[in-house]
Amino acid sequence: MKITLCLALVVSLAAASFAQQPAAPRRTEQRLVSPEINQGKVTFRLVAPKAQQVNVKINGRKDPVAMQRDERGVWTATVEDLAPEIYEYQFEVDGLSIPDPANAWVKSGLRPNGSMVEVPGHPAEFWAPLDNPHGAVTIHTFWSKILEETRSFRVYTPPGYDQQPEARFPVLYLLHGSGDTDDGWTVVGRANLIADNLLAAGQAKPMLIVMPNGTYPRGEGHENDFEKELLEVIIPTVEKHYRVADGAANRALAGLSMGGFQTISVGVKHLDKFAWLGVFSAGVRENAAETYGPSLDKANGQLSLFWIGVGEDDFLLQSEKSLEALLNDHHVPFSAHISKGGHVWTNWRHYLHDFLPLLFQPPAK
């Protein structure tokens, strides 16, 4: 009995002693928010207490924005004049470029070293996810007999595709630029949402959009890999697995930068397969007349549209001007659009938005 009473007393004293102990302080450390969007202003933040100089470089702006450090070593900059758009940005820390470690939205691609931020518009911009019917984006994996490896392309099917088992649709083959992969046009370019919104507004014809991986090994022996894979593997695969309409009149080819050069290289030489071409921020280089002249001489009987878009500050503007001159020399009608800005996704989203409504339409009378 005495032992039991002693144990009870010890336990009671220990509990009382524990109850009298002050509670451990709670951690009040807050998660760093970057970027923070508030009424059109964007605030960028970075913890770098030992850094001497930090800037934020925003794609599309000529000069980086200097950031200021507080007593905790947090660098901050607020930008007030960003128009509604999706921007890529990087921090420059004592000369080293890094993505924003507080932002999970990292630009996709072969070298994902930039972060992304969207400044919303009011009303919403044409690439925004609206309360509309939405199509589906499928990742189609295949074995490439050209490179003898597994590769992939993405396919956008319009709203209602699965509910129309007898319908066949035209196809746009849409190509990305150097450094990107087959997810560039959906993750960054918002091609699927642009198409959804145009279709909901009755401004475009329902179509499939196929987005291949246009990156191939460079160097001798690989010059024609993209052309072979597109014509011999990707198009036959699409036509086997998806309900698409036959013939060049139901196929378009378009691309940005590297994809624009690929569009010219493949599309002009194969007008029997593509009647609609779109070249964004690209053009032609030396020997273009010898390379493309014979095909362009026959283009007027085969080509329904040759659409060109480039920014006035784009480093490939002269290449685009050379393309215009080549088309004029061969009397090929085209539609050229010089926009503001440079070699940026801001322009490419707008070009796609302008290009899609023109596709697969009957010729003007």
Coordinates of C-alpha atoms in Angstrom, one line a residue:
M1 CA 0.0 0.0 0.0
K2 CA 2.9 2.4 1.0
I3 CA 4.6 1.7 -2.4
T4 CA 1.4 2.5 -4.3
L5 CA 0.9 5.7 -2.3
C6 CA 4.5 6.8 -3.0
L7 CA 4.2 6.1 -6.7
A8 CA 0.9 8.1 -6.9
L9 CA 2.6 11.0 -5.1
V10 CA 5.6 11.0 -7.5
V11 CA 3.3 10.9 -10.5
S12 CA 1.2 13.7 -9.1
L13 CA 4.2 15.9 -8.3
A14 CA 5.6 15.3 -11.8
A15 CA 2.4 16.2 -13.4
A16 CA 2.1 19.4 -11.4
S17 CA 5.7 20.3 -12.2
F18 CA 5.1 19.7 -15.9
A19 CA 1.9 21.8 -15.8
Q20 CA 3.9 24.7 -14.3
Q21 CA 6.5 24.7 -17.0
P22 CA 6.0 27.6 -19.5
A23 CA 4.8 26.5 -22.9
A24 CA 7.5 26.3 -25.6
P25 CA 7.3 29.4 -27.9
R26 CA 5.6 28.7 -31.2
R27 CA 7.5 29.4 -34.4
T28 CA 6.0 32.5 -36.0
E29 CA 8.2 32.3 -39.1
Q30 CA 6.2 33.3 -42.2
R31 CA 6.6 31.8 -45.6
L32 CA 8.2 34.2 -48.0
V33 CA 5.7 35.2 -50.7
S34 CA 7.1 35.8 -54.2
P35 CA 5.8 36.9 -56.5
E36 CA 2.9 38.7 -54.8
I37 CA 0.3 40.3 -57.1
N38 CA -1.9 43.1 -55.8
Q39 CA -4.0 45.4 -57.9
G40 CA -1.7 45.2 -60.9
K41 CA 1.5 45.6 -58.9
V42 CA 3.9 42.6 -58.6
T43 CA 6.3 42.3 -55.7
F44 CA 9.3 40.0 -56.0
R45 CA 11.2 38.8 -52.9
L46 CA 14.4 36.8 -52.4
V47 CA 16.3 35.8 -49.2
A48 CA 20.0 36.4 -49.9
P49 CA 21.6 38.0 -46.8
K50 CA 25.2 37.7 -48.1
A51 CA 24.5 39.0 -51.6
Q52 CA 25.9 42.4 -52.6
Q53 CA 23.5 43.2 -55.5
V54 CA 20.2 41.6 -56.6
N55 CA 18.1 42.4 -59.6
V56 CA 15.0 40.9 -61.2
K57 CA 15.1 40.5 -64.9
I58 CA 11.7 40.3 -66.6
N59 CA 11.4 38.9 -70.1
G60 CA 10.2 41.6 -72.5
R61 CA 11.6 44.5 -70.4
K62 CA 14.9 46.0 -71.6
D63 CA 16.5 46.7 -68.2
P64 CA 16.5 44.7 -65.0
V65 CA 14.9 46.1 -61.9
A66 CA 17.1 46.7 -58.9
M67 CA 16.0 45.1 -55.6
Q68 CA 16.5 46.5 -52.1
R69 CA 17.7 44.6 -49.0
D70 CA 16.1 44.9 -45.6
E71 CA 17.7 44.2 -42.2
R72 CA 16.7 40.5 -42.4
G73 CA 18.5 40.0 -45.8
V74 CA 15.3 39.9 -47.8
W75 CA 15.6 41.6 -51.2
T76 CA 12.4 43.2 -52.5
A77 CA 11.3 45.0 -55.7
T78 CA 7.8 46.1 -56.7
V79 CA 6.9 46.6 -60.3
E80 CA 3.8 48.7 -61.0
D81 CA 3.6 49.0 -64.8
L82 CA 3.3 45.4 -66.0
A83 CA 0.4 45.0 -68.5
P84 CA -1.8 41.9 -68.2
E85 CA 0.4 39.0 -69.5
I86 CA 2.4 35.9 -68.5
Y87 CA 6.0 36.9 -67.8
E88 CA 9.2 34.9 -67.4
Y89 CA 11.6 36.3 -64.9
Q90 CA 14.9 35.5 -63.2
F91 CA 16.8 36.9 -60.2
E92 CA 20.4 38.1 -60.9
V93 CA 22.4 37.5 -57.7
D94 CA 25.8 39.0 -57.9
G95 CA 25.8 38.2 -61.6
L96 CA 24.3 34.7 -61.2
S97 CA 20.9 34.1 -62.8
I98 CA 18.5 31.9 -60.8
P99 CA 14.8 31.1 -60.8
D100 CA 12.7 32.3 -57.9
P101 CA 13.0 29.6 -55.1
A102 CA 9.7 30.7 -53.6
N103 CA 7.8 30.2 -56.8
A104 CA 6.8 26.6 -57.9
W105 CA 5.9 27.8 -61.4
V106 CA 9.1 27.2 -63.3
K107 CA 9.2 27.7 -67.1
S108 CA 9.3 24.3 -68.7
G109 CA 11.9 23.3 -71.3
L110 CA 15.4 21.9 -71.8
R111 CA 16.9 24.6 -69.5
P112 CA 14.3 25.5 -67.0
N113 CA 16.1 28.4 -65.3
G114 CA 13.3 31.0 -65.3
S115 CA 10.2 31.5 -63.2
M116 CA 6.7 32.5 -64.4
V117 CA 4.1 35.0 -63.2
E118 CA 0.8 35.9 -64.6
V119 CA -0.7 39.4 -64.3
P120 CA -4.4 38.9 -64.8
G121 CA -6.5 41.2 -67.0
H122 CA -9.9 42.6 -66.2
P123 CA -11.8 41.4 -68.2
A124 CA -9.8 38.2 -68.6
E125 CA -7.3 37.9 -71.5
F126 CA -7.8 35.6 -74.5
W127 CA -5.4 33.0 -73.0
A128 CA -7.1 32.8 -69.6
P129 CA -9.1 29.7 -68.5
L130 CA -12.7 30.9 -68.8
D131 CA -16.1 29.4 -68.0
N132 CA -16.3 27.7 -71.4
P133 CA -16.3 24.2 -72.7
H134 CA -12.7 22.9 -72.7
G135 CA -10.9 20.5 -74.9
A136 CA -8.4 17.8 -73.8
V137 CA -4.7 17.7 -74.1
T138 CA -3.2 14.2 -74.4
I139 CA 0.4 13.2 -74.2
H140 CA 1.0 10.6 -76.9
T141 CA 4.1 8.5 -76.4
F142 CA 5.6 6.7 -79.4
W143 CA 8.7 4.9 -80.5
S144 CA 10.8 6.9 -82.9
K145 CA 12.3 4.8 -85.6
I146 CA 14.3 7.9 -86.7
L147 CA 16.2 8.3 -83.4
E148 CA 15.5 4.8 -82.0
E149 CA 14.2 6.1 -78.7
T150 CA 10.9 6.9 -77.0
R151 CA 9.5 10.4 -77.7
S152 CA 6.2 12.2 -77.3
F153 CA 3.9 14.7 -78.8
R154 CA 0.8 16.5 -77.4
V155 CA -2.6 16.5 -79.0
Y156 CA -5.3 19.0 -78.3
T157 CA -8.8 17.7 -79.2
P158 CA -11.6 20.3 -79.2
P159 CA -14.6 20.3 -76.9
G160 CA -17.1 17.7 -78.0
Y161 CA -14.6 15.6 -79.9
D162 CA -15.6 12.4 -78.0
Q163 CA -19.3 13.1 -78.5
Q164 CA -18.9 13.3 -82.3
P165 CA -17.7 9.8 -83.3
E166 CA -18.5 10.3 -87.0
A167 CA -16.8 13.7 -87.3
R168 CA -13.4 14.2 -88.8
F169 CA -11.3 17.3 -88.0
P170 CA -8.5 19.3 -89.7
V171 CA -5.2 19.4 -87.9
L172 CA -2.7 22.1 -87.1
Y173 CA 0.9 20.8 -86.4
L174 CA 2.2 23.5 -84.1
L175 CA 6.0 23.7 -83.4
H176 CA 7.9 25.2 -80.5
G177 CA 11.2 27.1 -80.3
S178 CA 14.7 26.2 -79.4
G179 CA 15.1 25.2 -75.8
D180 CA 11.5 24.1 -75.4
T181 CA 9.9 20.7 -75.7
D182 CA 6.4 19.4 -76.7
D183 CA 4.8 21.0 -73.6
G184 CA 5.9 24.5 -74.5
W185 CA 2.8 25.5 -76.4
T186 CA 0.4 24.3 -73.6
V187 CA 2.3 25.1 -70.4
V188 CA 3.6 28.5 -71.5
G189 CA 1.8 29.3 -74.7
R190 CA -1.7 28.4 -73.5
A191 CA -2.6 27.1 -77.0
N192 CA -5.3 24.9 -75.7
L193 CA -7.0 27.7 -73.8
I194 CA -6.6 30.1 -76.7
A195 CA -8.4 27.5 -78.9
D196 CA -11.1 26.9 -76.3
N197 CA -11.9 30.6 -76.1
L198 CA -12.0 31.2 -79.8
L199 CA -14.2 28.2 -80.3
A200 CA -16.6 29.3 -77.6
A201 CA -16.8 32.7 -79.3
G202 CA -17.5 31.1 -82.7
Q203 CA -14.3 32.6 -84.1
A204 CA -12.4 29.5 -85.2
K205 CA -13.1 26.1 -86.8
P206 CA -12.9 23.1 -84.5
M207 CA -9.5 21.4 -85.1
L208 CA -6.9 19.2 -83.6
I209 CA -3.6 20.8 -82.6
V210 CA -0.6 18.4 -82.6
M211 CA 2.5 19.7 -80.8
P212 CA 5.6 17.6 -81.5
N213 CA 8.9 17.7 -79.8
G214 CA 11.0 19.5 -82.4
T215 CA 14.3 19.2 -80.6
Y216 CA 16.8 16.7 -82.3
P217 CA 20.5 16.1 -82.1
R218 CA 22.5 18.8 -83.9
G219 CA 25.3 18.1 -86.2
E220 CA 26.1 16.0 -89.3
G221 CA 23.6 13.2 -90.0
H222 CA 20.7 14.8 -88.2
E223 CA 19.8 17.7 -90.5
N224 CA 16.5 16.1 -91.7
D225 CA 15.5 14.2 -88.5
F226 CA 12.5 16.5 -87.8
E227 CA 11.2 16.3 -91.4
K228 CA 11.5 12.5 -91.4
E229 CA 9.8 12.1 -88.0
L230 CA 7.0 14.5 -88.7
L231 CA 6.2 13.0 -92.2
E232 CA 7.0 9.3 -91.6
V233 CA 6.0 8.8 -87.9
I234 CA 4.0 11.6 -86.3
I235 CA 1.5 12.4 -89.0
P236 CA 0.8 8.7 -89.7
T237 CA 0.4 8.1 -86.0
V238 CA -2.0 10.9 -85.6
E239 CA -4.1 9.8 -88.6
K240 CA -4.2 6.2 -87.2
H241 CA -5.3 7.1 -83.7
Y242 CA -7.4 10.3 -84.2
R243 CA -10.3 11.2 -86.4
V244 CA -8.8 13.6 -88.8
A245 CA -9.7 14.8 -92.2
D246 CA -7.5 13.8 -95.2
G247 CA -5.4 15.9 -97.5
A248 CA -3.3 19.1 -97.5
A249 CA -6.4 21.3 -97.3
N250 CA -7.0 19.9 -93.8
R251 CA -3.4 20.2 -92.6
A252 CA -1.6 23.3 -91.3
L253 CA 1.9 23.7 -90.1
A254 CA 3.1 26.6 -87.9
G255 CA 5.9 27.3 -85.4
L256 CA 7.8 29.9 -83.5
S257 CA 11.5 30.7 -83.9
M258 CA 13.2 27.3 -84.5
G259 CA 9.7 25.9 -85.2
G260 CA 9.2 28.7 -87.7
F261 CA 12.4 27.7 -89.6
Q262 CA 11.2 24.1 -89.5
T263 CA 7.8 25.2 -90.9
I264 CA 9.5 26.8 -93.9
S265 CA 11.9 23.9 -94.4
V266 CA 9.2 21.2 -94.3
G267 CA 6.1 23.1 -95.3
V268 CA 7.4 24.9 -98.4
K269 CA 9.0 21.7 -99.7
H270 CA 5.8 19.6 -99.0
L271 CA 2.9 21.8 -100.2
D272 CA 1.2 18.6 -101.2
K273 CA 0.8 17.9 -97.5
F274 CA 0.3 21.4 -96.0
A275 CA -1.9 24.1 -97.5
W276 CA -1.7 26.5 -94.5
L277 CA 1.6 27.8 -93.1
G278 CA 2.3 30.1 -90.2
V279 CA 5.8 31.5 -89.4
F280 CA 6.3 33.3 -86.0
S281 CA 9.6 35.1 -85.4
A282 CA 11.5 33.4 -88.1
G283 CA 12.5 33.7 -91.8
V284 CA 15.1 32.4 -94.2
R285 CA 18.9 32.6 -94.4
E286 CA 21.4 32.3 -97.2
N287 CA 20.7 30.1 -100.2
A288 CA 17.0 30.3 -99.6
A289 CA 16.2 31.0 -103.3
E290 CA 18.0 27.8 -104.4
T291 CA 16.5 25.8 -101.6
Y292 CA 12.8 26.9 -101.8
G293 CA 12.5 28.6 -105.2
P294 CA 11.3 25.5 -107.2
S295 CA 8.6 24.8 -104.6
L296 CA 7.5 28.4 -104.3
D297 CA 7.0 28.6 -108.0
K298 CA 4.1 26.1 -107.6
A299 CA 2.8 27.5 -104.4
N300 CA 0.0 29.6 -105.8
G301 CA -1.9 26.5 -106.9
Q302 CA -1.5 24.7 -103.6
L303 CA -1.2 27.2 -100.8
S304 CA -4.2 28.6 -99.0
L305 CA -2.4 30.8 -96.5
F306 CA 1.1 32.0 -95.7
W307 CA 0.9 34.0 -92.5
I308 CA 4.0 35.7 -90.9
G309 CA 4.4 37.5 -87.6
V310 CA 7.5 39.1 -86.0
G311 CA 8.2 41.8 -83.5
E312 CA 9.9 45.1 -84.5
D313 CA 12.6 44.5 -81.9
D314 CA 13.1 40.8 -82.7
F315 CA 16.7 39.8 -83.5
L316 CA 15.3 37.7 -86.4
L317 CA 13.5 40.7 -88.0
Q318 CA 15.9 40.8 -90.9
S319 CA 15.5 37.1 -91.5
E320 CA 11.8 37.7 -91.7
K321 CA 12.3 40.5 -94.2
S322 CA 14.4 38.1 -96.3
L323 CA 11.4 35.7 -96.3
E324 CA 9.1 38.4 -97.5
A325 CA 11.5 39.3 -100.3
L326 CA 11.7 35.6 -101.3
L327 CA 8.0 35.3 -101.4
N328 CA 7.6 38.5 -103.4
D329 CA 10.3 37.3 -105.9
H330 CA 8.2 34.1 -106.6
H331 CA 4.8 36.0 -106.5
V332 CA 3.5 34.1 -103.5
P333 CA 0.8 35.9 -101.6
F334 CA 1.4 36.2 -97.9
S335 CA 0.1 38.1 -94.9
A336 CA 2.9 39.8 -92.8
H337 CA 2.3 41.3 -89.4
I338 CA 4.9 43.5 -87.6
S339 CA 4.1 43.8 -83.9
K340 CA 5.7 45.6 -81.0
G341 CA 8.2 43.8 -78.8
G342 CA 10.8 41.2 -79.5
H343 CA 11.5 37.4 -79.4
V344 CA 9.0 36.6 -76.6
W345 CA 6.0 34.5 -75.7
T346 CA 3.9 37.6 -75.4
N347 CA 4.0 37.9 -79.2
W348 CA 3.7 34.2 -79.9
R349 CA 0.5 33.9 -78.0
H350 CA -1.0 36.8 -79.9
Y351 CA 0.2 35.5 -83.2
L352 CA -1.5 32.1 -82.5
H353 CA -4.7 34.0 -81.5
D354 CA -4.7 35.8 -84.8
F355 CA -3.7 32.8 -86.9
L356 CA -6.2 30.2 -85.7
P357 CA -9.4 31.9 -86.9
L358 CA -8.0 32.0 -90.5
L359 CA -7.4 28.2 -90.7
F360 CA -9.5 25.8 -92.7
Q361 CA -11.8 28.5 -93.9
P362 CA -13.3 28.5 -97.4
P363 CA -11.6 30.8 -99.9
A364 CA -12.9 34.3 -100.1
K365 CA -15.1 35.0 -103.1

